[in-house]
C-alpha cells in the first residue's frame, strides 16, 4: 500500500540537509545553547535564570503580523520553522508580531491560528497553547529603551522626518550627526519619559539608537527605535502613545522567548548587525539572558503566476477581483485549502523546494505536482462528464432487455485502482448515457480514436459500442450521438476483449447520474511574474481563470462531503467545495489540479 510518494510526503523521514540544518546540528554538537534556562514563559534574564535548563533543544518561531491572511510563502516559513523544531527536539513559537497598532485585526489572528493548525503544527510547547503576542512585551521594550538611554546608547531626536532623511546620507555619503545627538543621558531620559507621558505631538520626535552616523551599513546610522503614535492598540488599548519600531522590537521578542535560531527572509540581512548590536547591549546590561538568539536569512518563496504579498492579495479581495480571501484561485492558505490542497501536499512542497540563500522562482507546476502526488494515492475515483451530450444506444432494448424497455445493467469499478480494500463503486448503464461532447466528431481529425460514424470504442467499465452518427440541432451541431452496443463485450466478462478498440471513453448513465456545478479554475494571472519589477499585476489578471459548468456525475458522488477530494477519471482532481457544497442539496466541485497526462486519444 505504501508508495514512494506517500513516503516522501511523510514528515518523519530523513530530510535533505540544508544550511540551516547544518547550523543547528553544529550548535547542538557544540552545546551552544545547552546552558540556557527556561522560565516557563517569555521573560527577561532574571525570569529565565530562575527556571530549569531549557528542555527544548532549540527554539524557533513563526512571527506573522496579523494584517492579512497567510499565503503559500508563509506556508514555506511555517513548515521550515515548525519542521526544524520538530526534527531537532525543539519548540517552535507562534507569535503575533502586533507591535504596529494601526494594522492589526482579530479576523486575521483567527485565520492565522487556523492555518498553522491546519498545516499540522502545535506551538509554544503544548497543544492549544495560546500564541505569544509581541505587544505583551511593550513594558520590557520600554525598559530596554530606557537602559539604552541611560547607558548613552540612545537619544531623543527632534529633527523633522525630512531633516532626518537628509542627514542620513546614502551609500556613497556618510550621514551627519543630529544637533540633538550630544544631549546627556539625563536630558534624554527626561525627554523620553515626556514622550511616553503624552507631552509631545505625534511625529514631533523619536528615540534613536546612538551608533555611528558614518557607518557603511545605513541601518546602523542611528536607527529610530521608538515613535510617538496616539493609536488604540487591540491588546494594550490606550496604555501607550509611543510604540517601538519593528527593528527594535523584533530582536527583543526573540530574546525574551529564548529563541535560538531566528529564521527570516533575505531582505532582513542588512538588519542583522543592528539585531546583534541591540541584543549585545541588553545582554551586557543584564536585562536579557545569554547567549542571545541569532538571525539567519533564507530566500523567500517566489512562485510563478502567483503573488505573495499580503498587501497585493488584499487589493484583489477589496477590489472584488476574486470572491474573497478563500477564493480557490488565491494563493492564501484558505484559498489553497478550498481549492483542494491538503496540508500534506504543502508540506511536501516545502520539503521539495528546500531552503537556499539566493532568490529564485519556483515553477507553479512544482506546487501542482505535489498536490497530484499526494492525492493520487488517496483520492477515490469517480466518473464525471463535464460537457455532457446524450448518447443513445439504439439496440439496447433488443440486446439487453430482450425487447423490454428500460432495462438497466449494473456496472462497477474500483474506488481506487491500487487499493482494492476500498471496494467498488456501483452505477448503471441504460439505453441513454452522457458522454463528453468532445468525444464525438463527425469528421475525425487524424489520430482521433473516439466516436465517429463507423468507429468502435469502449464505454469504460461497460460495453464496446459502435458509432452510427448523430442527430443535429437547427444550427447543425450534434445534439444526440447514436451508437449500437456490441453484445458480449462487457468489461470483465469472458471474451469481452474479443473486439479490439483504440479508444475508451468515460460516461455516466442518464438513469442514475446527477447534475453538479463544477468550477474549472485556471491560473489567476497570465504573466509568470505578475508583480515583478513594479508591474501592475491587475493588468495580467487571467479573464478565464474561472469557468463554471454543469456536469453530470456518477451516483457515488451524491454522498460526497464538503472538502472531500476525488479523481474524476481522465479529467483531474476535484474537491467538493467547503463552502457551497451541501450533500443532498447542492453539489459543487472545484478543479484542484488536472492530471499530469492528457487523456489518451
Ligand atoms: P507580506 O509581504 O506578504 O505581508 P510579510 O513578510 O510582511 O509578508 P509577515 O507576517 O511579517 O509577512 O511574515 C511572517 C513570516 O513569514 C516572516 O518570518 C516572513 O519571513 C515569512 N514569509 C513571508 N513571506 C514569505 C515568502 N514569500 N516566503 C517565505 N517566507 C515568507
Ligand atoms: Mg512583515
Coordinates of C-alpha atoms and ligand atoms in Angstrom, one line a residue:
X1 CA 0.0 0.0 0.0
X2 CA 2.8 2.4 0.7
X3 CA 4.1 4.0 -2.4
X4 CA 7.2 6.2 -2.9
X5 CA 5.0 9.3 -2.9
X6 CA 3.5 8.6 0.5
X7 CA 6.9 8.1 1.9
X8 CA 8.1 11.4 0.5
X9 CA 5.2 13.2 1.9
X10 CA 5.6 11.9 5.4
X11 CA 7.3 14.2 7.7
X12 CA 9.4 11.9 9.8
X13 CA 11.7 10.6 7.1
X14 CA 15.3 11.7 6.7
X15 CA 15.4 15.2 5.2
X16 CA 17.7 16.6 2.6
X17 CA 20.2 18.7 4.5
X18 CA 20.4 22.4 4.0
X19 CA 22.5 25.3 5.5
X20 CA 20.0 25.8 8.4
X21 CA 20.1 22.1 9.4
X22 CA 23.9 22.2 9.3
X23 CA 24.0 25.3 11.5
X24 CA 21.6 23.7 14.0
X25 CA 23.5 20.4 14.0
X26 CA 26.7 22.3 14.6
X27 CA 25.1 24.2 17.5
X28 CA 23.7 21.0 19.1
X29 CA 27.1 19.3 18.8
X30 CA 28.9 22.3 20.2
X31 CA 26.4 22.8 23.0
X32 CA 26.0 26.5 22.0
X33 CA 22.6 26.7 23.8
X34 CA 22.9 23.8 26.2
X35 CA 23.2 26.1 29.3
X36 CA 20.1 28.2 28.5
X37 CA 17.4 28.1 31.1
X38 CA 13.7 28.5 30.5
X39 CA 11.4 30.2 32.9
X40 CA 8.3 28.5 31.5
X41 CA 7.2 31.6 29.6
X42 CA 8.8 34.5 27.8
X43 CA 10.7 36.8 30.1
X44 CA 13.9 38.7 31.0
X45 CA 17.2 37.4 32.2
X46 CA 16.1 37.0 35.8
X47 CA 12.9 35.2 34.8
X48 CA 14.7 32.6 32.8
X49 CA 17.6 32.3 35.3
X50 CA 15.1 31.1 37.9
X51 CA 13.9 28.3 35.7
X52 CA 15.4 24.8 34.9
X53 CA 17.7 24.1 31.9
X54 CA 15.5 24.5 28.8
X55 CA 14.0 21.2 27.9
X56 CA 13.7 22.4 24.3
X57 CA 17.0 21.8 22.4
X58 CA 16.3 24.6 20.0
X59 CA 13.6 27.3 19.8
X60 CA 12.4 28.7 16.5
X61 CA 9.5 31.0 15.8
X62 CA 6.9 32.0 13.2
X63 CA 6.1 35.6 13.8
X64 CA 3.3 36.8 11.5
X65 CA 2.0 40.3 11.6
X66 CA -1.8 39.9 11.9
X67 CA -2.5 42.2 9.0
X68 CA -3.8 39.7 6.4
X69 CA -4.3 36.1 5.5
X70 CA -1.3 33.8 5.3
X71 CA -0.2 32.6 1.9
X72 CA 1.9 29.9 0.3
X73 CA 5.1 31.8 1.2
X74 CA 4.1 31.7 4.8
X75 CA 3.4 28.0 4.4
X76 CA 7.1 27.6 3.5
X77 CA 8.2 29.5 6.5
X78 CA 5.8 27.6 8.8
X79 CA 6.9 24.2 7.5
X80 CA 10.5 25.3 7.9
X81 CA 10.4 26.7 11.4
X82 CA 8.0 24.1 12.9
X83 CA 9.7 21.3 10.9
X84 CA 13.2 22.2 12.3
X85 CA 11.9 22.4 15.9
X86 CA 10.1 19.0 15.5
X87 CA 13.2 17.3 13.9
X88 CA 15.7 18.6 16.5
X89 CA 13.8 18.2 19.7
X90 CA 12.8 21.8 19.9
X91 CA 9.8 24.0 20.2
X92 CA 8.5 26.5 17.7
X93 CA 6.7 29.6 18.9
X94 CA 3.7 31.1 17.2
X95 CA 4.0 34.8 17.9
X96 CA 1.8 37.6 16.7
X97 CA 4.1 40.5 15.8
X98 CA 1.5 43.0 16.7
X99 CA 3.7 46.0 17.6
X100 CA 2.1 48.2 15.0
X101 CA -1.1 49.5 16.5
X102 CA -2.7 50.6 13.2
X103 CA -2.8 47.5 11.1
X104 CA -4.0 44.5 13.2
X105 CA -7.3 42.8 13.2
X106 CA -8.6 39.8 15.2
X107 CA -10.1 38.3 12.0
X108 CA -6.5 37.8 10.8
X109 CA -5.5 36.5 14.2
X110 CA -8.1 33.7 14.0
X111 CA -7.3 32.9 10.4
X112 CA -3.5 32.6 11.2
X113 CA -4.2 30.2 14.1
X114 CA -6.4 28.1 11.9
X115 CA -3.9 28.0 9.1
X116 CA -1.0 26.8 11.3
X117 CA -3.2 24.2 13.0
X118 CA -4.4 23.0 9.6
X119 CA -0.9 22.6 8.4
X120 CA -0.4 20.2 11.2
X121 CA 1.5 22.1 13.9
X122 CA 1.3 22.9 17.6
X123 CA 3.1 25.8 19.1
X124 CA 4.7 27.0 22.3
X125 CA 5.3 23.5 23.6
X126 CA 1.7 22.4 24.3
X127 CA -1.3 21.5 22.2
X128 CA -3.7 24.5 22.1
X129 CA -1.3 26.8 24.0
X130 CA -2.2 30.4 23.4
X131 CA 0.1 32.1 20.9
X132 CA 2.5 34.7 22.2
X133 CA 1.9 38.3 21.4
X134 CA 4.7 40.8 20.9
X135 CA 2.5 43.5 22.4
X136 CA 2.8 41.7 25.8
X137 CA 6.4 42.8 25.7
X138 CA 5.8 46.5 25.4
X139 CA 6.7 47.0 29.1
X140 CA 10.0 45.3 28.7
X141 CA 10.7 47.1 25.4
X142 CA 10.3 50.4 27.2
X143 CA 12.6 49.3 29.9
X144 CA 15.2 48.2 27.3
X145 CA 14.9 51.6 25.7
X146 CA 15.5 53.4 29.0
X147 CA 18.5 51.2 29.5
X148 CA 20.0 52.3 26.2
X149 CA 19.3 56.0 27.1
X150 CA 20.9 55.6 30.5
X151 CA 24.0 54.0 29.1
X152 CA 24.4 56.7 26.4
X153 CA 23.2 54.4 23.6
X154 CA 20.1 56.2 22.6
X155 CA 18.9 59.8 22.3
X156 CA 15.7 61.7 21.6
X157 CA 15.9 63.4 18.2
X158 CA 13.6 66.4 17.5
X159 CA 14.6 66.9 13.9
X160 CA 11.7 66.6 11.4
X161 CA 11.4 63.4 9.4
X162 CA 12.6 65.2 6.4
X163 CA 15.7 66.5 8.2
X164 CA 16.5 63.1 9.4
X165 CA 16.2 61.6 6.0
X166 CA 18.5 64.2 4.5
X167 CA 21.1 63.8 7.3
X168 CA 21.2 60.0 7.0
X169 CA 23.4 60.2 3.8
X170 CA 23.4 57.3 1.3
X171 CA 25.6 54.5 0.1
X172 CA 28.3 56.9 -1.1
X173 CA 27.9 59.6 1.5
X174 CA 28.2 59.4 5.3
X175 CA 25.4 60.8 7.4
X176 CA 25.6 63.9 9.5
X177 CA 25.1 64.0 13.3
X178 CA 21.8 65.4 14.5
X179 CA 22.1 68.6 16.6
X180 CA 20.3 66.6 19.4
X181 CA 22.8 63.8 19.4
X182 CA 25.1 65.3 22.1
X183 CA 22.4 65.5 24.8
X184 CA 23.3 63.9 28.1
X185 CA 21.6 60.7 29.2
X186 CA 19.8 62.6 31.9
X187 CA 18.3 65.1 29.4
X188 CA 17.4 62.2 27.0
X189 CA 15.8 60.2 29.8
X190 CA 13.6 63.2 30.8
X191 CA 12.6 63.8 27.2
X192 CA 11.9 60.1 26.5
X193 CA 9.6 60.0 29.6
X194 CA 7.8 63.0 28.4
X195 CA 7.2 61.2 25.1
X196 CA 5.8 58.2 27.0
X197 CA 3.6 60.5 29.1
X198 CA 2.0 62.1 26.1
X199 CA 3.5 65.5 26.4
X200 CA 4.5 65.7 22.8
X201 CA 2.7 65.6 19.4
X202 CA 2.7 62.5 17.2
X203 CA 5.8 62.7 15.0
X204 CA 7.4 65.6 16.8
X205 CA 10.4 63.5 18.0
X206 CA 11.7 59.9 18.0
X207 CA 14.1 57.9 20.1
X208 CA 17.1 56.8 18.1
X209 CA 19.9 54.3 18.9
X210 CA 23.2 56.1 19.1
X211 CA 25.6 54.1 16.9
X212 CA 27.5 55.7 14.0
X213 CA 26.2 58.2 11.5
X214 CA 29.0 57.3 9.1
X215 CA 28.5 53.5 9.3
X216 CA 28.7 51.9 5.9
X217 CA 25.5 50.0 6.7
X218 CA 22.8 52.7 6.7
X219 CA 20.8 50.6 9.1
X220 CA 23.3 51.4 11.8
X221 CA 23.2 55.2 11.3
X222 CA 21.3 55.8 14.4
X223 CA 18.0 54.0 13.5
X224 CA 14.8 55.2 15.1
X225 CA 13.6 52.8 17.8
X226 CA 10.5 54.5 19.3
X227 CA 8.0 56.9 17.8
X228 CA 5.0 58.8 19.2
X229 CA 1.7 57.5 17.8
X230 CA -1.6 58.0 19.5
X231 CA -3.5 54.9 18.4
X232 CA -5.6 52.4 20.3
X233 CA -3.9 49.0 20.2
X234 CA -6.1 45.9 20.0
X235 CA -4.3 44.4 23.0
X236 CA -3.0 47.2 25.1
X237 CA -5.7 49.8 24.4
X238 CA -4.5 53.3 25.2
X239 CA -1.8 52.4 27.6
X240 CA 0.9 53.5 25.2
X241 CA 1.2 56.5 23.0
X242 CA 4.7 55.5 22.0
X243 CA 5.4 52.4 20.0
X244 CA 8.7 50.5 19.3
X245 CA 9.9 50.3 15.7
X246 CA 10.0 46.8 14.2
X247 CA 13.8 46.6 14.0
X248 CA 14.0 47.3 17.7
X249 CA 11.0 45.2 18.8
X250 CA 11.8 42.0 16.8
X251 CA 15.2 41.1 18.4
X252 CA 13.8 41.7 21.8
X253 CA 10.8 39.5 21.1
X254 CA 13.2 36.7 20.1
X255 CA 15.4 37.1 23.1
X256 CA 12.5 37.2 25.6
X257 CA 11.3 33.9 24.2
X258 CA 14.8 32.4 24.3
X259 CA 14.7 31.7 20.6
X260 CA 17.9 30.1 19.4
X261 CA 17.6 30.3 15.7
X262 CA 15.6 33.2 14.3
X263 CA 15.0 32.5 10.7
X264 CA 13.8 35.2 8.4
X265 CA 13.8 36.2 4.7
X266 CA 16.8 37.7 2.9
X267 CA 15.6 41.3 3.0
X268 CA 16.4 41.4 6.7
X269 CA 20.1 40.5 6.1
X270 CA 21.1 44.2 6.4
X271 CA 19.3 44.4 9.7
X272 CA 21.3 41.6 11.3
X273 CA 24.1 43.9 12.6
X274 CA 21.6 46.0 14.4
X275 CA 19.9 42.9 15.8
X276 CA 23.3 41.7 17.2
X277 CA 24.2 45.2 18.4
X278 CA 21.0 45.6 20.3
X279 CA 21.0 42.2 21.9
X280 CA 24.6 42.6 22.9
X281 CA 23.8 45.8 24.7
X282 CA 20.9 44.3 26.6
X283 CA 22.7 41.1 27.5
X284 CA 25.6 43.1 28.8
X285 CA 23.3 45.2 30.8
X286 CA 21.9 42.0 32.3
X287 CA 18.4 42.6 31.0
X288 CA 18.4 39.6 28.7
X289 CA 19.7 36.1 29.1
X290 CA 22.8 35.0 27.2
X291 CA 23.6 33.7 24.7
X292 CA 21.3 35.8 22.6
X293 CA 19.4 34.4 19.6
X294 CA 21.0 34.5 16.2
X295 CA 19.3 35.6 13.0
X296 CA 19.6 33.6 9.8
X297 CA 18.2 34.5 6.4
X298 CA 16.8 32.3 3.6
X299 CA 15.3 33.1 0.2
X300 CA 11.6 33.9 0.3
X301 CA 9.4 31.8 -1.9
X302 CA 8.7 33.3 -5.3
X303 CA 6.2 31.2 -7.3
X304 CA 5.4 31.8 -10.9
X305 CA 1.9 33.1 -11.7
X306 CA 1.4 33.9 -8.1
X307 CA 1.6 37.0 -5.9
X308 CA 2.9 36.6 -2.4
X309 CA 2.3 39.9 -0.8
X310 CA -0.4 40.3 1.7
X311 CA -1.0 43.9 0.6
X312 CA -1.5 43.0 -3.0
X313 CA -3.6 40.0 -2.2
X314 CA -5.8 42.3 0.0
X315 CA -6.2 44.6 -3.1
X316 CA -7.5 41.6 -5.1
X317 CA -10.1 41.0 -2.4
X318 CA -11.1 44.6 -1.8
X319 CA -11.4 45.3 -5.5
X320 CA -13.5 42.2 -5.9
X321 CA -11.2 40.7 -8.5
X322 CA -11.7 37.4 -6.5
X323 CA -14.6 36.3 -4.3
X324 CA -12.6 36.6 -1.1
X325 CA -9.5 35.6 0.8
X326 CA -10.6 32.0 0.3
X327 CA -11.3 32.2 -3.4
X328 CA -9.8 28.9 -4.8
X329 CA -7.6 30.9 -7.1
X330 CA -5.9 32.7 -4.2
X331 CA -2.5 31.6 -3.0
X332 CA -3.7 32.1 0.6
X333 CA -3.7 29.0 2.7
X334 CA -7.5 29.3 3.0
X335 CA -7.7 29.6 -0.8
X336 CA -5.4 26.7 -1.5
X337 CA -7.4 24.6 1.0
X338 CA -10.7 25.4 -0.7
X339 CA -9.1 24.6 -4.0
X340 CA -8.4 21.1 -2.7
X341 CA -4.8 21.4 -1.4
X342 CA -4.0 19.2 1.5
X343 CA -1.7 20.0 4.4
X344 CA 0.4 17.1 3.3
X345 CA 0.8 18.5 -0.2
X346 CA 2.0 21.8 1.1
X347 CA 4.5 20.1 3.5
X348 CA 5.7 18.0 0.6
X349 CA 6.1 21.2 -1.5
X350 CA 8.1 22.9 1.3
X351 CA 10.4 19.9 1.6
X352 CA 10.9 19.7 -2.1
X353 CA 11.8 23.3 -2.7
X354 CA 14.1 23.3 0.3
X355 CA 15.8 26.4 1.6
X356 CA 18.6 28.4 0.0
X357 CA 20.3 31.7 0.4
X358 CA 19.7 33.0 -3.1
X359 CA 16.4 34.2 -4.6
X360 CA 14.9 32.2 -7.4
X361 CA 11.5 31.5 -8.9
X362 CA 9.8 28.2 -8.3
X363 CA 7.6 26.9 -11.1
X364 CA 3.9 26.7 -10.3
X365 CA 4.0 23.2 -11.7
X366 CA 6.1 22.1 -8.8
X367 CA 3.2 23.0 -6.4
X368 CA 0.7 21.3 -8.6
X369 CA 2.9 18.2 -8.8
X370 CA 2.9 17.9 -5.0
X371 CA -0.9 18.0 -4.9
X372 CA -1.2 15.4 -7.6
X373 CA 1.3 13.1 -5.9
X374 CA -0.5 13.3 -2.5
X375 CA -4.0 13.0 -4.0
X376 CA -3.1 10.2 -6.4
X377 CA -2.8 7.6 -3.6
X378 CA -5.7 8.8 -1.5
X379 CA -8.5 10.2 -3.8
X380 CA -11.4 7.9 -4.7
X381 CA -12.1 7.7 -8.4
X382 CA -15.3 8.7 -10.0
X383 CA -16.6 9.4 -13.4
X384 CA -18.0 12.9 -14.3
X385 CA -19.0 14.3 -17.7
X386 CA -18.1 17.9 -17.7
X387 CA -19.6 18.9 -21.0
X388 CA -22.4 16.4 -21.5
X389 CA -24.1 15.3 -24.7
X390 CA -26.5 12.4 -24.8
X391 CA -25.5 9.1 -26.4
X392 CA -28.4 6.8 -27.3
X393 CA -27.7 3.1 -27.7
X394 CA -30.3 2.3 -30.4
X395 CA -30.2 -1.5 -30.0
X396 CA -30.1 -1.5 -26.1
X397 CA -33.6 -2.8 -25.5
X398 CA -33.2 -5.5 -28.1
X399 CA -29.8 -6.7 -26.8
X400 CA -30.0 -6.1 -23.1
X401 CA -33.8 -6.2 -22.4
X402 CA -34.7 -9.0 -24.9
X403 CA -37.2 -6.4 -26.2
X404 CA -38.2 -5.0 -22.8
X405 CA -37.9 -1.2 -22.4
X406 CA -35.9 0.5 -19.6
X407 CA -33.5 -2.3 -18.7
X408 CA -30.6 -1.1 -16.6
X409 CA -27.3 -3.0 -16.4
X410 CA -25.2 -3.0 -13.2
X411 CA -21.7 -1.8 -13.7
X412 CA -18.9 -1.4 -11.1
X413 CA -15.4 0.0 -10.9
X414 CA -12.8 0.1 -8.2
X415 CA -12.9 3.0 -5.8
X416 CA -9.2 3.2 -6.1
X417 CA -7.2 1.1 -8.6
X418 CA -4.3 0.4 -6.1
X419 CA -6.5 0.0 -3.0
X420 CA -8.8 -3.0 -3.6
X421 CA -9.7 -2.9 0.1
X422 CA -11.7 0.3 -0.6
X423 CA -14.1 -1.7 -2.6
X424 CA -16.2 -1.0 -5.6
X425 CA -18.5 1.8 -6.8
X426 CA -21.7 0.9 -8.5
X427 CA -23.5 2.6 -11.3
X428 CA -25.9 1.6 -14.0
X429 CA -25.9 1.7 -17.8
X430 CA -29.1 2.1 -19.7
X431 CA -30.1 2.9 -23.2
X432 CA -29.0 6.5 -22.7
X433 CA -25.7 7.7 -21.3
X434 CA -24.0 11.0 -21.0
X435 CA -20.6 11.4 -22.7
X436 CA -18.2 14.3 -23.3
X437 CA -19.3 16.5 -26.3
X438 CA -15.7 16.4 -27.5
X439 CA -15.7 12.6 -27.8
X440 CA -17.8 12.8 -30.9
X441 CA -16.5 14.1 -34.3
X442 CA -18.5 13.8 -37.5
X443 CA -15.3 14.1 -39.5
X444 CA -12.5 12.9 -37.2
X445 CA -9.1 14.6 -37.4
X446 CA -6.1 12.4 -37.9
X447 CA -5.3 10.3 -34.8
X448 CA -8.8 10.7 -33.3
X449 CA -9.9 7.3 -31.9
X450 CA -13.1 8.2 -30.1
X451 CA -16.6 8.4 -31.6
X452 CA -17.2 9.0 -35.3
X453 CA -19.5 7.1 -37.6
X454 CA -18.3 3.6 -38.1
X455 CA -15.8 3.6 -35.2
X456 CA -15.8 1.4 -32.1
X457 CA -14.9 2.5 -28.6
X458 CA -15.4 1.0 -25.1
X459 CA -17.5 2.8 -22.6
X460 CA -15.2 2.4 -19.6
X461 CA -16.2 -0.4 -17.3
X462 CA -19.0 -1.2 -19.7
X463 CA -19.5 -2.4 -23.3
X464 CA -18.0 -1.8 -26.6
X465 CA -20.1 0.3 -28.9
X466 CA -20.1 1.3 -32.5
X467 CA -21.0 4.8 -33.5
X468 CA -23.6 5.2 -36.2
X469 CA -23.9 9.0 -36.4
X470 CA -25.6 11.9 -34.6
X471 CA -28.9 13.9 -34.6
X472 CA -28.2 17.5 -35.2
X473 CA -29.9 20.6 -33.9
X474 CA -31.1 23.5 -36.1
X475 CA -27.7 25.1 -36.1
X476 CA -26.2 21.8 -37.4
X477 CA -24.4 20.9 -34.2
X478 CA -24.7 17.3 -32.9
X479 CA -27.4 17.2 -30.1
X480 CA -27.5 13.4 -29.6
X481 CA -24.9 10.8 -30.6
X482 CA -26.1 7.5 -31.8
X483 CA -24.4 4.1 -31.4
X484 CA -25.0 0.4 -31.3
X485 CA -24.0 -1.9 -28.4
X486 CA -21.8 -4.9 -29.3
X487 CA -23.2 -7.9 -27.4
X488 CA -21.0 -9.9 -25.0
X489 CA -18.3 -7.2 -24.8
X490 CA -18.9 -6.0 -21.2
X491 CA -15.7 -5.2 -19.4
X492 CA -14.7 -8.0 -17.0
X493 CA -16.8 -10.7 -18.6
X494 CA -15.3 -13.7 -20.5
X495 CA -14.4 -12.9 -24.1
X496 CA -15.1 -9.2 -23.6
X497 CA -11.8 -8.2 -25.2
X498 CA -12.6 -10.1 -28.4
X499 CA -13.3 -6.8 -30.1
X500 CA -10.2 -4.6 -30.1
X501 CA -10.7 -0.8 -29.8
X502 CA -8.3 2.1 -29.7
X503 CA -10.5 4.4 -27.6
X504 CA -12.0 4.1 -24.1
X505 CA -14.3 6.9 -23.1
X506 CA -15.8 7.9 -19.8
X507 CA -19.6 8.2 -19.3
X508 CA -22.3 8.3 -16.8
X509 CA -25.8 6.8 -17.0
X510 CA -28.8 9.1 -17.7
X511 CA -30.8 6.9 -15.3
X512 CA -28.6 7.4 -12.2
X513 CA -26.3 10.3 -12.8
X514 CA -27.0 13.7 -11.2
X515 CA -26.1 17.2 -12.1
X516 CA -23.3 19.1 -10.3
X517 CA -21.9 22.6 -10.6
X518 CA -18.2 22.2 -11.5
X519 CA -15.9 25.2 -11.2
X520 CA -13.0 24.9 -13.6
X521 CA -10.1 27.1 -12.3
X522 CA -7.1 28.2 -14.1
X523 CA -4.2 30.4 -13.0
X524 CA -5.2 33.8 -11.8
X525 CA -2.5 35.6 -13.9
X526 CA -1.3 35.2 -17.4
X527 CA 2.1 36.7 -16.6
X528 CA 4.5 34.3 -14.9
X529 CA 5.9 37.2 -12.8
X530 CA 2.7 39.3 -12.3
X531 CA 4.2 41.9 -10.0
X532 CA 7.9 41.7 -10.8
X533 CA 9.7 45.0 -11.4
X534 CA 6.8 47.1 -10.2
X535 CA 4.4 45.8 -12.9
X536 CA 0.7 46.4 -12.4
X537 CA -0.5 42.9 -11.7
X538 CA -4.1 43.8 -12.3
X539 CA -3.2 44.1 -16.0
X540 CA -2.3 40.4 -16.2
X541 CA -5.4 39.0 -14.5
X542 CA -6.5 36.0 -16.5
X543 CA -10.0 36.7 -17.8
X544 CA -10.8 33.0 -18.0
X545 CA -9.5 31.9 -14.6
X546 CA -12.9 30.5 -13.7
X547 CA -15.3 28.7 -15.9
X548 CA -18.5 27.2 -14.4
X549 CA -20.1 24.2 -16.0
X550 CA -23.0 21.9 -15.2
X551 CA -21.6 18.4 -15.2
X552 CA -23.3 15.0 -14.9
X553 CA -21.7 12.9 -12.2
X554 CA -21.9 9.2 -11.2
X555 CA -24.0 8.2 -8.2
X556 CA -21.1 7.6 -5.8
X557 CA -20.6 11.4 -5.8
X558 CA -24.1 12.0 -4.3
X559 CA -22.7 11.3 -0.9
X560 CA -19.6 13.5 -1.3
X561 CA -18.8 15.5 1.9
X562 CA -17.5 19.1 1.8
X563 CA -13.7 19.1 1.4
X564 CA -13.6 15.5 0.1
X565 CA -11.3 15.0 -2.8
X566 CA -11.8 12.8 -5.9
X567 CA -10.1 12.0 -9.1
X568 CA -12.6 12.5 -11.9
X569 CA -11.2 9.9 -14.3
X570 CA -9.4 11.4 -17.2
X571 CA -10.0 15.0 -16.0
X572 CA -8.1 15.5 -12.8
X573 CA -8.5 16.0 -9.1
X574 CA -11.6 17.8 -7.8
X575 CA -12.8 18.7 -4.3
X576 CA -16.3 19.2 -3.0
X577 CA -16.4 22.9 -2.2
X578 CA -16.0 23.5 1.5
X579 CA -18.4 26.5 1.4
X580 CA -21.1 25.8 -1.2
X581 CA -21.3 22.1 -1.4
X582 CA -24.2 20.8 0.7
X583 CA -24.7 17.0 0.5
X584 CA -28.1 16.1 -0.8
X585 CA -28.9 19.6 -1.7
X586 CA -26.3 21.3 -3.9
X587 CA -23.3 19.6 -5.5
X588 CA -20.4 21.9 -6.1
X589 CA -16.9 20.6 -7.1
X590 CA -13.7 22.6 -7.7
X591 CA -11.0 21.6 -10.1
X592 CA -7.9 21.2 -7.8
X593 CA -5.4 20.2 -10.4
X594 CA -5.5 18.4 -13.8
X595 CA -4.0 15.0 -14.5
X596 CA -0.4 15.1 -15.5
X597 CA -1.0 13.3 -18.8
X598 CA -3.7 14.2 -21.3
X599 CA -6.3 11.6 -21.9
X600 CA -5.3 9.0 -24.5
X601 CA -6.9 9.5 -27.9
Ligands
LIG1 P1 3.9 40.2 3.2 O1 4.9 41.0 2.5 O2 3.1 39.2 2.4 O3 3.0 41.0 4.1 P2 5.4 39.6 5.4 O4 6.8 39.1 5.4 O5 5.3 41.0 5.7 O6 4.7 39.2 4.1 P3 4.8 38.5 7.9 O7 3.5 38.3 8.6 O8 5.7 39.5 8.5 O9 4.5 38.8 6.4 O10 5.6 37.1 7.8 C1 5.7 36.2 8.8 C2 6.8 35.3 8.4 O11 6.6 34.7 7.1 C3 8.1 36.0 8.3 O12 9.1 35.4 9.1 C4 8.5 36.0 6.9 O13 9.9 36.0 6.7 C5 7.8 34.8 6.3 N1 7.4 35.0 4.9 C6 6.6 35.9 4.4 N2 6.5 35.8 3.1 C7 7.3 34.8 2.7 C8 7.6 34.1 1.5 N3 7.2 34.5 0.3 N4 8.5 33.1 1.5 C9 9.0 32.6 2.7 N5 8.7 33.2 3.9 C10 7.9 34.2 3.9
LIG2 MG1 6.2 41.8 7.5

